[in-house]
Tab-separated table of C-alpha atoms and ligand atoms in Angstrom:
chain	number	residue	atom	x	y	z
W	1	UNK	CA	19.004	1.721	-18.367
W	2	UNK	CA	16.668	1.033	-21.546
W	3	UNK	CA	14.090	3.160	-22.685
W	4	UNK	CA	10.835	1.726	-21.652
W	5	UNK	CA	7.533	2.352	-23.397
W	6	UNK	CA	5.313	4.636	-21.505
W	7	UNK	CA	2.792	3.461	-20.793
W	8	UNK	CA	3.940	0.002	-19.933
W	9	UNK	CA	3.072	-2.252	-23.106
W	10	UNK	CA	2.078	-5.078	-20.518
W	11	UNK	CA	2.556	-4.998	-17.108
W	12	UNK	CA	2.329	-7.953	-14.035
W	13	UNK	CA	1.114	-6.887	-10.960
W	14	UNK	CA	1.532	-9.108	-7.369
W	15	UNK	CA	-1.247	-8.401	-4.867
W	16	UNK	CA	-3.558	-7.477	-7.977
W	17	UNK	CA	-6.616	-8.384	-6.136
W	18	UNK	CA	-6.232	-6.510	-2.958
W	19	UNK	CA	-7.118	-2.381	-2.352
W	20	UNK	CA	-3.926	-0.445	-3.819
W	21	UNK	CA	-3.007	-3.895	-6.303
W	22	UNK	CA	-7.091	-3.160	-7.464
W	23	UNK	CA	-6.309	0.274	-8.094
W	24	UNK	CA	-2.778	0.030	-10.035
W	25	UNK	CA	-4.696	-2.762	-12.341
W	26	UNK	CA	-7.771	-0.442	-13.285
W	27	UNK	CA	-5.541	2.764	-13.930
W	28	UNK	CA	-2.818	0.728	-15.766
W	29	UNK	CA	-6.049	-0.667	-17.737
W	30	UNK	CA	-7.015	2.754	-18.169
W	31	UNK	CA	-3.759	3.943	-19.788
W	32	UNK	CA	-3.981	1.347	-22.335
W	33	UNK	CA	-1.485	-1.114	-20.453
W	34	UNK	CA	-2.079	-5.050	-20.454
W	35	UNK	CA	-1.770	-6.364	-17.021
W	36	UNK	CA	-0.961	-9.850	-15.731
W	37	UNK	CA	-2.717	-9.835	-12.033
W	38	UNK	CA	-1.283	-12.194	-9.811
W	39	UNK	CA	-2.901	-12.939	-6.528
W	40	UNK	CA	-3.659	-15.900	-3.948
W	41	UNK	CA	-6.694	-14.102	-2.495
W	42	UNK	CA	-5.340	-14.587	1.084
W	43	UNK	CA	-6.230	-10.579	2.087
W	44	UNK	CA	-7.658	-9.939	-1.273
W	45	UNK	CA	-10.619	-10.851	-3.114
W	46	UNK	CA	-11.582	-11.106	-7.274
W	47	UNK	CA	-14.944	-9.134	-6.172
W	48	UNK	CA	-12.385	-5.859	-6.273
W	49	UNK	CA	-11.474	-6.508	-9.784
W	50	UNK	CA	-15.037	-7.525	-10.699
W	51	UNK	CA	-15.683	-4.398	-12.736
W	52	UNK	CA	-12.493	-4.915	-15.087
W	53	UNK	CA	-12.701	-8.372	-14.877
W	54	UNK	CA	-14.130	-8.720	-18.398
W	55	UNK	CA	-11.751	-5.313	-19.776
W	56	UNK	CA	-9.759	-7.500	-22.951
W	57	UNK	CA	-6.650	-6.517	-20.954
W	58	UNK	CA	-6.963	-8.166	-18.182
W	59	UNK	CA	-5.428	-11.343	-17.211
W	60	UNK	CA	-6.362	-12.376	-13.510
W	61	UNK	CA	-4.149	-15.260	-12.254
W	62	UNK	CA	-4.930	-17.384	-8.885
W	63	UNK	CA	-1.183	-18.176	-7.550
W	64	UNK	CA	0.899	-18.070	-4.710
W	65	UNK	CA	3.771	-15.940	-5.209
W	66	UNK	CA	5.772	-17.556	-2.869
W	67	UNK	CA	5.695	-21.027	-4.599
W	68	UNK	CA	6.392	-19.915	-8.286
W	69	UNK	CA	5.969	-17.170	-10.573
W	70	UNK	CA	5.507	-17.785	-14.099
W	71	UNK	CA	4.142	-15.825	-16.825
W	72	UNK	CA	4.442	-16.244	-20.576
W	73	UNK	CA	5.450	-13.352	-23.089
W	74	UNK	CA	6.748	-10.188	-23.018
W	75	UNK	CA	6.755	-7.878	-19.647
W	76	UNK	CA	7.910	-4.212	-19.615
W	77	UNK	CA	6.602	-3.886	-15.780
W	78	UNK	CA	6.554	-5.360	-12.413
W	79	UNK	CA	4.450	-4.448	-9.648
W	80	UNK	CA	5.594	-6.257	-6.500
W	81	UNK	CA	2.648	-5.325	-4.427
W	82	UNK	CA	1.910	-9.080	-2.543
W	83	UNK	CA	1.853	-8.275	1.012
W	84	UNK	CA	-0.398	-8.653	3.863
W	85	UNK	CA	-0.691	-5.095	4.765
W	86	UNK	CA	-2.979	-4.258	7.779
W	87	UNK	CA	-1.687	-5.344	10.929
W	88	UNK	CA	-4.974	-7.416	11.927
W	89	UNK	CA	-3.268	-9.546	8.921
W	90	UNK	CA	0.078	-9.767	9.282
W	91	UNK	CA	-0.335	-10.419	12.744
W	92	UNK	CA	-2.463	-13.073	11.753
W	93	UNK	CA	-0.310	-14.442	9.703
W	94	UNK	CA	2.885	-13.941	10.072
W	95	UNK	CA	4.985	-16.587	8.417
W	96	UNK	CA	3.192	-15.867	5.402
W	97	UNK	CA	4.128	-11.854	5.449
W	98	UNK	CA	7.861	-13.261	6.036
W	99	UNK	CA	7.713	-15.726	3.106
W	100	UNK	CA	5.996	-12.970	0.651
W	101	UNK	CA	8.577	-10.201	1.707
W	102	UNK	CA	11.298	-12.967	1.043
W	103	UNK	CA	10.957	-15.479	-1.358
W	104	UNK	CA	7.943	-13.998	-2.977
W	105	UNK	CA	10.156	-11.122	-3.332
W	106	UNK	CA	12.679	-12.881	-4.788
W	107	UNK	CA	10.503	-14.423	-7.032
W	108	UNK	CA	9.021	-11.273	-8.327
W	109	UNK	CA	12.773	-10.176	-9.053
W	110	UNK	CA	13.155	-13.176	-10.885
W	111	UNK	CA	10.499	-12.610	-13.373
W	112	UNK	CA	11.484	-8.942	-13.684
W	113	UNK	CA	15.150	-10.078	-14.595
W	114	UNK	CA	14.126	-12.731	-17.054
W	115	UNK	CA	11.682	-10.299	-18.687
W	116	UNK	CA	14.049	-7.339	-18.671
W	117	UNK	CA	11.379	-5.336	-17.126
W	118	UNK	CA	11.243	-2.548	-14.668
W	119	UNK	CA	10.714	-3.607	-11.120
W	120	UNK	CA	8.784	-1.400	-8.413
W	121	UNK	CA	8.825	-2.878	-4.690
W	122	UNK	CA	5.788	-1.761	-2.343
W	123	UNK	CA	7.856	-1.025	0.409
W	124	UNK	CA	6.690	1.091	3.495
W	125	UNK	CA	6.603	3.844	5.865
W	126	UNK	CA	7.173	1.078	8.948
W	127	UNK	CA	10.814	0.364	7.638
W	128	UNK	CA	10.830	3.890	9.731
W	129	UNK	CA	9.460	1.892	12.554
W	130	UNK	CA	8.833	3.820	15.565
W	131	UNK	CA	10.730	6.723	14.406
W	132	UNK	CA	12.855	8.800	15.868
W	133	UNK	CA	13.404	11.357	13.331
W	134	UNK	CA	10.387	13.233	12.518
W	135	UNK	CA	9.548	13.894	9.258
W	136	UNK	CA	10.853	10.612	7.833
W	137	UNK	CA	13.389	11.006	4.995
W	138	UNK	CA	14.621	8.464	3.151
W	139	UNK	CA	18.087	9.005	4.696
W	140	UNK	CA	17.008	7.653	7.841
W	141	UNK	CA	17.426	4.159	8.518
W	142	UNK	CA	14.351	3.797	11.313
W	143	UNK	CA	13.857	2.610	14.601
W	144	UNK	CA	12.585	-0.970	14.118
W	145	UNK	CA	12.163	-4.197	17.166
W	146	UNK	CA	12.895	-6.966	14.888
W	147	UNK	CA	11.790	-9.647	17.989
W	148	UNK	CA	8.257	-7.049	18.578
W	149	UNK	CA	5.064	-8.546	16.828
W	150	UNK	CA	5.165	-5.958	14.267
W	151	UNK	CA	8.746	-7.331	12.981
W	152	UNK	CA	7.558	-9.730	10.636
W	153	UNK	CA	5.631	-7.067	8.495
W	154	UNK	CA	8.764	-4.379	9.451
W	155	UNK	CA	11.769	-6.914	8.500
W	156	UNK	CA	10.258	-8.205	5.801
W	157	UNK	CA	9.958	-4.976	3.639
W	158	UNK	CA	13.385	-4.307	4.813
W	159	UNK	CA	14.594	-7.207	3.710
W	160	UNK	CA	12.518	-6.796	0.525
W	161	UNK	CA	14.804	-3.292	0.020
W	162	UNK	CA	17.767	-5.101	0.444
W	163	UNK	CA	16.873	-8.058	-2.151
W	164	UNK	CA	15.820	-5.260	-4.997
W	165	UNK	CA	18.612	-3.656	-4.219
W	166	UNK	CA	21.122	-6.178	-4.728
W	167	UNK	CA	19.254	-7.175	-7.990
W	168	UNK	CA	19.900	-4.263	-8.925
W	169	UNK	CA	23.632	-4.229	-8.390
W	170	UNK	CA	24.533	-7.389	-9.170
W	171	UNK	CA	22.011	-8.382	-11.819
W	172	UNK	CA	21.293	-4.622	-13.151
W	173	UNK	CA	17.957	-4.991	-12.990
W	174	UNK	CA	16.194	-1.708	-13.450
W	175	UNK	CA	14.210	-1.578	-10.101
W	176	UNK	CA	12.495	0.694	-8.017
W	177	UNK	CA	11.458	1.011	-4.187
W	178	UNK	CA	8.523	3.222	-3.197
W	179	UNK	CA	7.896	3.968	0.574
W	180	UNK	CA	4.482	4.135	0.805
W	181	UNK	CA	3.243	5.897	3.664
W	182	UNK	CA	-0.968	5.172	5.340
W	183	UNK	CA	-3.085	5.555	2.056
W	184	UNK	CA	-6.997	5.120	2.383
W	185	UNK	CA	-10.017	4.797	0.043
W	186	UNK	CA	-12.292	2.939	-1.957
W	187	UNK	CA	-12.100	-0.853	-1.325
W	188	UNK	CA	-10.649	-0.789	1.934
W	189	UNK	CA	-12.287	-3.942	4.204
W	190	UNK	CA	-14.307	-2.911	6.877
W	191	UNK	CA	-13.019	-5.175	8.937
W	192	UNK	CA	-9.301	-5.045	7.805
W	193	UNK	CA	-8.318	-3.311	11.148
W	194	UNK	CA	-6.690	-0.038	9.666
W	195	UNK	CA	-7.893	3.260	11.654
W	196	UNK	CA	-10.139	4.835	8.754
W	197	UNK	CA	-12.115	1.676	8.096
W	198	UNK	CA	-12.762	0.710	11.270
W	199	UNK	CA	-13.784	4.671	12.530
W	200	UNK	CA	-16.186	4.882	9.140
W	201	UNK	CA	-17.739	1.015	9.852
W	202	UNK	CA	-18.165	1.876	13.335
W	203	UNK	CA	-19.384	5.672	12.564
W	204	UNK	CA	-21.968	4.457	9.566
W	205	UNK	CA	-23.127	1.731	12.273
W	206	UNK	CA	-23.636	4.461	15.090
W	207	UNK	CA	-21.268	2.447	17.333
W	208	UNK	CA	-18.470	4.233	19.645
W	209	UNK	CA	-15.145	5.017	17.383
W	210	UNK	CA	-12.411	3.078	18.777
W	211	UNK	CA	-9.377	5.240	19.263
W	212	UNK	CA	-5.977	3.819	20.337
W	213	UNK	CA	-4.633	5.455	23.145
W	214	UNK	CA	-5.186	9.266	24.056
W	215	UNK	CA	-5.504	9.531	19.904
W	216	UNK	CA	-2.655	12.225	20.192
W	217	UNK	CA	-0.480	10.022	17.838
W	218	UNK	CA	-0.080	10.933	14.660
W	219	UNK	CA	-0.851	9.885	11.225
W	220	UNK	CA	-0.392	11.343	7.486
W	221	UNK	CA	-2.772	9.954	5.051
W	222	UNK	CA	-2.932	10.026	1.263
W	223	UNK	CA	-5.913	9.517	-0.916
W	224	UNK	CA	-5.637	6.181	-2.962
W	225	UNK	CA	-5.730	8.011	-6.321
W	226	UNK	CA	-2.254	10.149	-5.286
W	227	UNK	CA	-0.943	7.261	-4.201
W	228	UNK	CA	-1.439	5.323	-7.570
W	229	UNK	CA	-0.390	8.156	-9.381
W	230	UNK	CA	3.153	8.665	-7.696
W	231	UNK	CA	3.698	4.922	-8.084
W	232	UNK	CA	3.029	4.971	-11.988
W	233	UNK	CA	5.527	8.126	-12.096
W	234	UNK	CA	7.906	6.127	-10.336
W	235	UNK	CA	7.439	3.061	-12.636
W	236	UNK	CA	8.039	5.485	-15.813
W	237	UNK	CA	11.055	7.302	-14.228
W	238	UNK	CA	13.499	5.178	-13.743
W	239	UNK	CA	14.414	5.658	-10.190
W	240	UNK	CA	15.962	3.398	-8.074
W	241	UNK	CA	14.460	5.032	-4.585
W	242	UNK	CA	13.392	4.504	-2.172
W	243	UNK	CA	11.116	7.274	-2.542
W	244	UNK	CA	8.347	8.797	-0.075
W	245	UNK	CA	4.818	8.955	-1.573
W	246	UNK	CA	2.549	9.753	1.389
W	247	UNK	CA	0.644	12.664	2.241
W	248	UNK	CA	2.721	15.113	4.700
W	249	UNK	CA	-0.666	16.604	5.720
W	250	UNK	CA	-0.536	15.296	9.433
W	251	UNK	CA	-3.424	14.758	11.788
W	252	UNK	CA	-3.656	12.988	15.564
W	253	UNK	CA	-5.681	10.038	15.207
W	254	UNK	CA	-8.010	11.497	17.424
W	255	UNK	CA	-9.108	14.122	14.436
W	256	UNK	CA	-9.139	11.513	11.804
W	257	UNK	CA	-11.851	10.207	14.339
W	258	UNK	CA	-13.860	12.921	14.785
W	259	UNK	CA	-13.669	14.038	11.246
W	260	UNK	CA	-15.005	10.537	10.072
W	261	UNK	CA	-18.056	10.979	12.690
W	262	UNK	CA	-18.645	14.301	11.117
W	263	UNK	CA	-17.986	13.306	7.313
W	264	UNK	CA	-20.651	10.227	7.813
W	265	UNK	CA	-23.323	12.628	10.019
W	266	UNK	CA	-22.771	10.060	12.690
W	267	UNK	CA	-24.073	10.442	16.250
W	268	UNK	CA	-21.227	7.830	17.060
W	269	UNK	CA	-19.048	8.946	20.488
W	270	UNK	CA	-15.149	8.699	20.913
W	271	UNK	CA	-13.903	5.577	22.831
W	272	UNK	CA	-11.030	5.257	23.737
W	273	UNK	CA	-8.890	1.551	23.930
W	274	UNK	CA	-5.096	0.576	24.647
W	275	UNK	CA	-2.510	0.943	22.245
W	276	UNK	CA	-1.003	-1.879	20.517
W	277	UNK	CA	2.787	-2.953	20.624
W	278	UNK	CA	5.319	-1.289	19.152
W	279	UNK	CA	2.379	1.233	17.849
W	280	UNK	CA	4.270	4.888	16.095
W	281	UNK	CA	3.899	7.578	17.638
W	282	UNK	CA	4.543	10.291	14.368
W	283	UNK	CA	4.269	9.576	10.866
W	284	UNK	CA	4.877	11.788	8.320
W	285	UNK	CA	6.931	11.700	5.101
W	286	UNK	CA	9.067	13.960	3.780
W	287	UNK	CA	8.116	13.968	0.280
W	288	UNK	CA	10.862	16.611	-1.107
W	289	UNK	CA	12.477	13.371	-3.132
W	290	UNK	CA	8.766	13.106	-5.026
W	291	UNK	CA	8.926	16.338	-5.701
W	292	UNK	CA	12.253	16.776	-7.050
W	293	UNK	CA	12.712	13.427	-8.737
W	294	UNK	CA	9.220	12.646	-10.216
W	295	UNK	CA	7.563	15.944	-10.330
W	296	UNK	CA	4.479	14.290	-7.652
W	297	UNK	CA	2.904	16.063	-4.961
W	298	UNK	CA	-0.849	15.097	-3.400
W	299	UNK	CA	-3.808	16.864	-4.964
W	300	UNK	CA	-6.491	15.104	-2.997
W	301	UNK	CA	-7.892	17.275	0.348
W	302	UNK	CA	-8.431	14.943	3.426
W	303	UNK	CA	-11.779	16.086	3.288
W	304	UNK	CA	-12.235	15.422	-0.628
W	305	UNK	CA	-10.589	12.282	-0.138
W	306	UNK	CA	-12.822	10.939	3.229
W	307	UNK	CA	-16.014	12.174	1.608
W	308	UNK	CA	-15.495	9.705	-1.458
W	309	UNK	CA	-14.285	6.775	0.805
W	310	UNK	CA	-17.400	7.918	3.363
W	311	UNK	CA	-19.526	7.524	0.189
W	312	UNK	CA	-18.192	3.848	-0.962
W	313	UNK	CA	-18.643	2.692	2.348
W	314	UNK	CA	-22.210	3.426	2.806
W	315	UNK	CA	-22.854	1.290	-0.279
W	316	UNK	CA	-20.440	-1.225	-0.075
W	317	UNK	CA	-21.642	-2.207	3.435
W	318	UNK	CA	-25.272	-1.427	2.497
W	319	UNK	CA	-24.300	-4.315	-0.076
W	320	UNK	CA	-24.227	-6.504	3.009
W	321	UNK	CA	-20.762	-5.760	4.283
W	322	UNK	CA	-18.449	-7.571	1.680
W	323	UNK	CA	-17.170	-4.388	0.346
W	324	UNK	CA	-17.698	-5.641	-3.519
W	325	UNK	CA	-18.763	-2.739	-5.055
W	326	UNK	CA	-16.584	-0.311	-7.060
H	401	NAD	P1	-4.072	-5.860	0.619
H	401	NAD	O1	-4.011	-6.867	1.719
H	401	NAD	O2	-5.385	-5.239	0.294
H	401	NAD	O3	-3.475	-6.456	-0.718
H	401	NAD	C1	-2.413	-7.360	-0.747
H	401	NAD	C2	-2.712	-8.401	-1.809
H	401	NAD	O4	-1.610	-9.342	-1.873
H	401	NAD	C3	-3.969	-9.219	-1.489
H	401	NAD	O5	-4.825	-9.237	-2.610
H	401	NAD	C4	-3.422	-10.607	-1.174
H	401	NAD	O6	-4.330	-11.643	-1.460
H	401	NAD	C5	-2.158	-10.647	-2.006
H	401	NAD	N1	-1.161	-11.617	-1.533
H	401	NAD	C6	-0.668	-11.746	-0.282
H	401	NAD	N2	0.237	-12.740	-0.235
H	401	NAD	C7	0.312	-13.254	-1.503
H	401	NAD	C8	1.067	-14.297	-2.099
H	401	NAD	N3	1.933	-15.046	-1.392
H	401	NAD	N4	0.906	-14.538	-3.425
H	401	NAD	C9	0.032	-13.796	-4.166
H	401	NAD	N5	-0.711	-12.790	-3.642
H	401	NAD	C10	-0.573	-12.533	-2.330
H	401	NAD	O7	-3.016	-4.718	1.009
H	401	NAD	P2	-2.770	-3.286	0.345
H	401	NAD	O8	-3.131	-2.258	1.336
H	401	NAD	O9	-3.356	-3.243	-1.002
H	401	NAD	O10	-1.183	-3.289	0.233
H	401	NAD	C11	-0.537	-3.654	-0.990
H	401	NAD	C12	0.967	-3.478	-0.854
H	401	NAD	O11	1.273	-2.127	-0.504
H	401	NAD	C13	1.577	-4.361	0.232
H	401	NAD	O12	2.821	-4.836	-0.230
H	401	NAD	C14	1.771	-3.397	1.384
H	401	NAD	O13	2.847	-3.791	2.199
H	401	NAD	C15	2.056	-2.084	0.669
H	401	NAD	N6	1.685	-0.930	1.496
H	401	NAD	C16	0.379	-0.568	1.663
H	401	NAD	C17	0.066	0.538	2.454
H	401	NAD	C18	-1.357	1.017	2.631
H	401	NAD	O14	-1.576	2.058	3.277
H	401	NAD	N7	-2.349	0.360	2.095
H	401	NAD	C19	1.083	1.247	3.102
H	401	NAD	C20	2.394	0.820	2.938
H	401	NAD	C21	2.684	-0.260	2.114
């Protein structure tokens, strides 16, 4: 494979607009990096880019990945990161999650090919499914119900793998595939569905915490910043994955709860709802790959990690509920 510069000279990044594409583009920014954002808006908003919006480096680009992808000049990186994520979305829309995992995909490949750039694929910790291994490495192939309604989100990703990985074999295209397992913070949508969102929106409102279930299902969760880091390591390393980057610190959803009632002072009571389809059971990612292969391992304490995201909250929905601020 080539040498790359590092930092990326000028990067493109799908999904720039949305909560992990926002935080790729502002640390990329921060390196030095020029980045191309490309987004449609359709789970994503230009409000989370507002405070880099005027940075010389940025480019922000309204378009459809699925229809085209087109951007002039030299690329070193792409950041496939188009994708409705939370299940609210992609249950909402679910021909759109199939196109974006597919042709968008294949778009994104395209450019990456034509560029000669490095390619890293957002993948995820539900190609694992409803796994029956527990911790997830990236050995295992997962437990997935292609005909269930989370299929369209699951099989696309997969899918996704598949596609980057046959650009890489048969067009040598230097790619990478990180699995990224739940990641919360800053710039998450209150109403976006996701369990931390929803328990600090409901907590900060002094309404009862909606937990799934008997909560005893677990959940690892990274802080956003780990997250962005691991994926930047990955970009520079040359890896062809799939790696892990998730944080193996597991808790039931139940304690996420009752930590977010006691991180926003909340007088907010547990209630308890059914379970959706196909919902996991455990989560956790092995992250010995990370370690070995790019050096990464989380820094950010749960606790650290829910104060700040407590903290943006209160003023984002304070701001009237759009969650614009940064
Ligand atoms: P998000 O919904 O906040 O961001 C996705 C962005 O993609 C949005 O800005 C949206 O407008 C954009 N988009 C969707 N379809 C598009 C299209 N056809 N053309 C152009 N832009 C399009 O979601 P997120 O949480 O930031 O997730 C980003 C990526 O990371 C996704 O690919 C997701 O599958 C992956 N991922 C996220 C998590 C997580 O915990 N957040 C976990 C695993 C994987």
């Amino acid at each position: 494979m080539t040498t790359r510069p590092d930092p990326p000279r000028r990067a493109v990044v799908t999904g720039a607009a949305g909560f992990l594409g926002s935080h790729l583009v502002e640390e990329l920014l921060s390196r030095g990096t020029e980045v191309v954002g490309l987004d449609s808006f359709l789970t994503g908003t230009p409000a989370n880019l507002a405070h880099v919006v005027e940075h010389p480096g940025l480019r922000l680009v309204r378009c459809d990945i699925t229809d085209y992808v087109h951007v002039p000049g030299d690329v070193d990186l792409v950041l496939h990161f188009a994708s409705p994520a939370s299940p609210v979305d992609y249950l909402k829309l679910p021909i759109e999650t199939l196109k974006v995992g597919s042709i968008g995909t294949m778009h994104a490949l395209g450019l990456a090919k034509d560029k000669g750039a490095r390619f890293v694929l957002a993948s995820t910790s539900e190609v694992y499914g409803d796994p029956q291994v527990h911790p997830q490495p990236e050995e295992y192939w997962g437990h997935v119900n292609p005909v269930g309604p989370r299929g369209v989100y699951d099989e696309a990703k997969r899918y996704a793998e598949a596609l980057t990985t046959a650009y890489r074999t048969s067009h040598g295209v230097d790619t990478g595939i990180v699995r990224i397992f739940n990641t919360f913070g800053p710039r998450m949508r209150p109403h976006d569905g996701r369990a931390i969102p929803t328990f600090v929106r409901q907590a900060l409102a002094g309404e009862p915490v909606t937990v799934a279930g008997d909560g005893l299902q677990t959940r690892s969760v990274c802080y956003v910043d780990d997250l962005v880091r691991g994926i930047l390591l990955l970009a520079s390393s040359g890896h062809a994955g799939p790696v892990n980057i998730g944080n193996p610190h597991e808790l039931t959803v139940r304690r996420i709860a009752e930590d977010v009632i006691a991180a926003t002072g909340s007088s907010s009571e547990l209630a308890f709802v059914g379970r959706p389809v196909d919902d996991p059971q455990v989560r956790r990612p092995d992250t010995r790959l990370a370690a070995e292969a790019l050096g990464w391992a989380p820094e950010v304490a749960w606790e650290d990690g829910l104060a700040r995201t407590v903290a943006w909250f209160r003023e984002a929905l304070a701001d009237g509920g759009t969650g614009s601020p940064t």
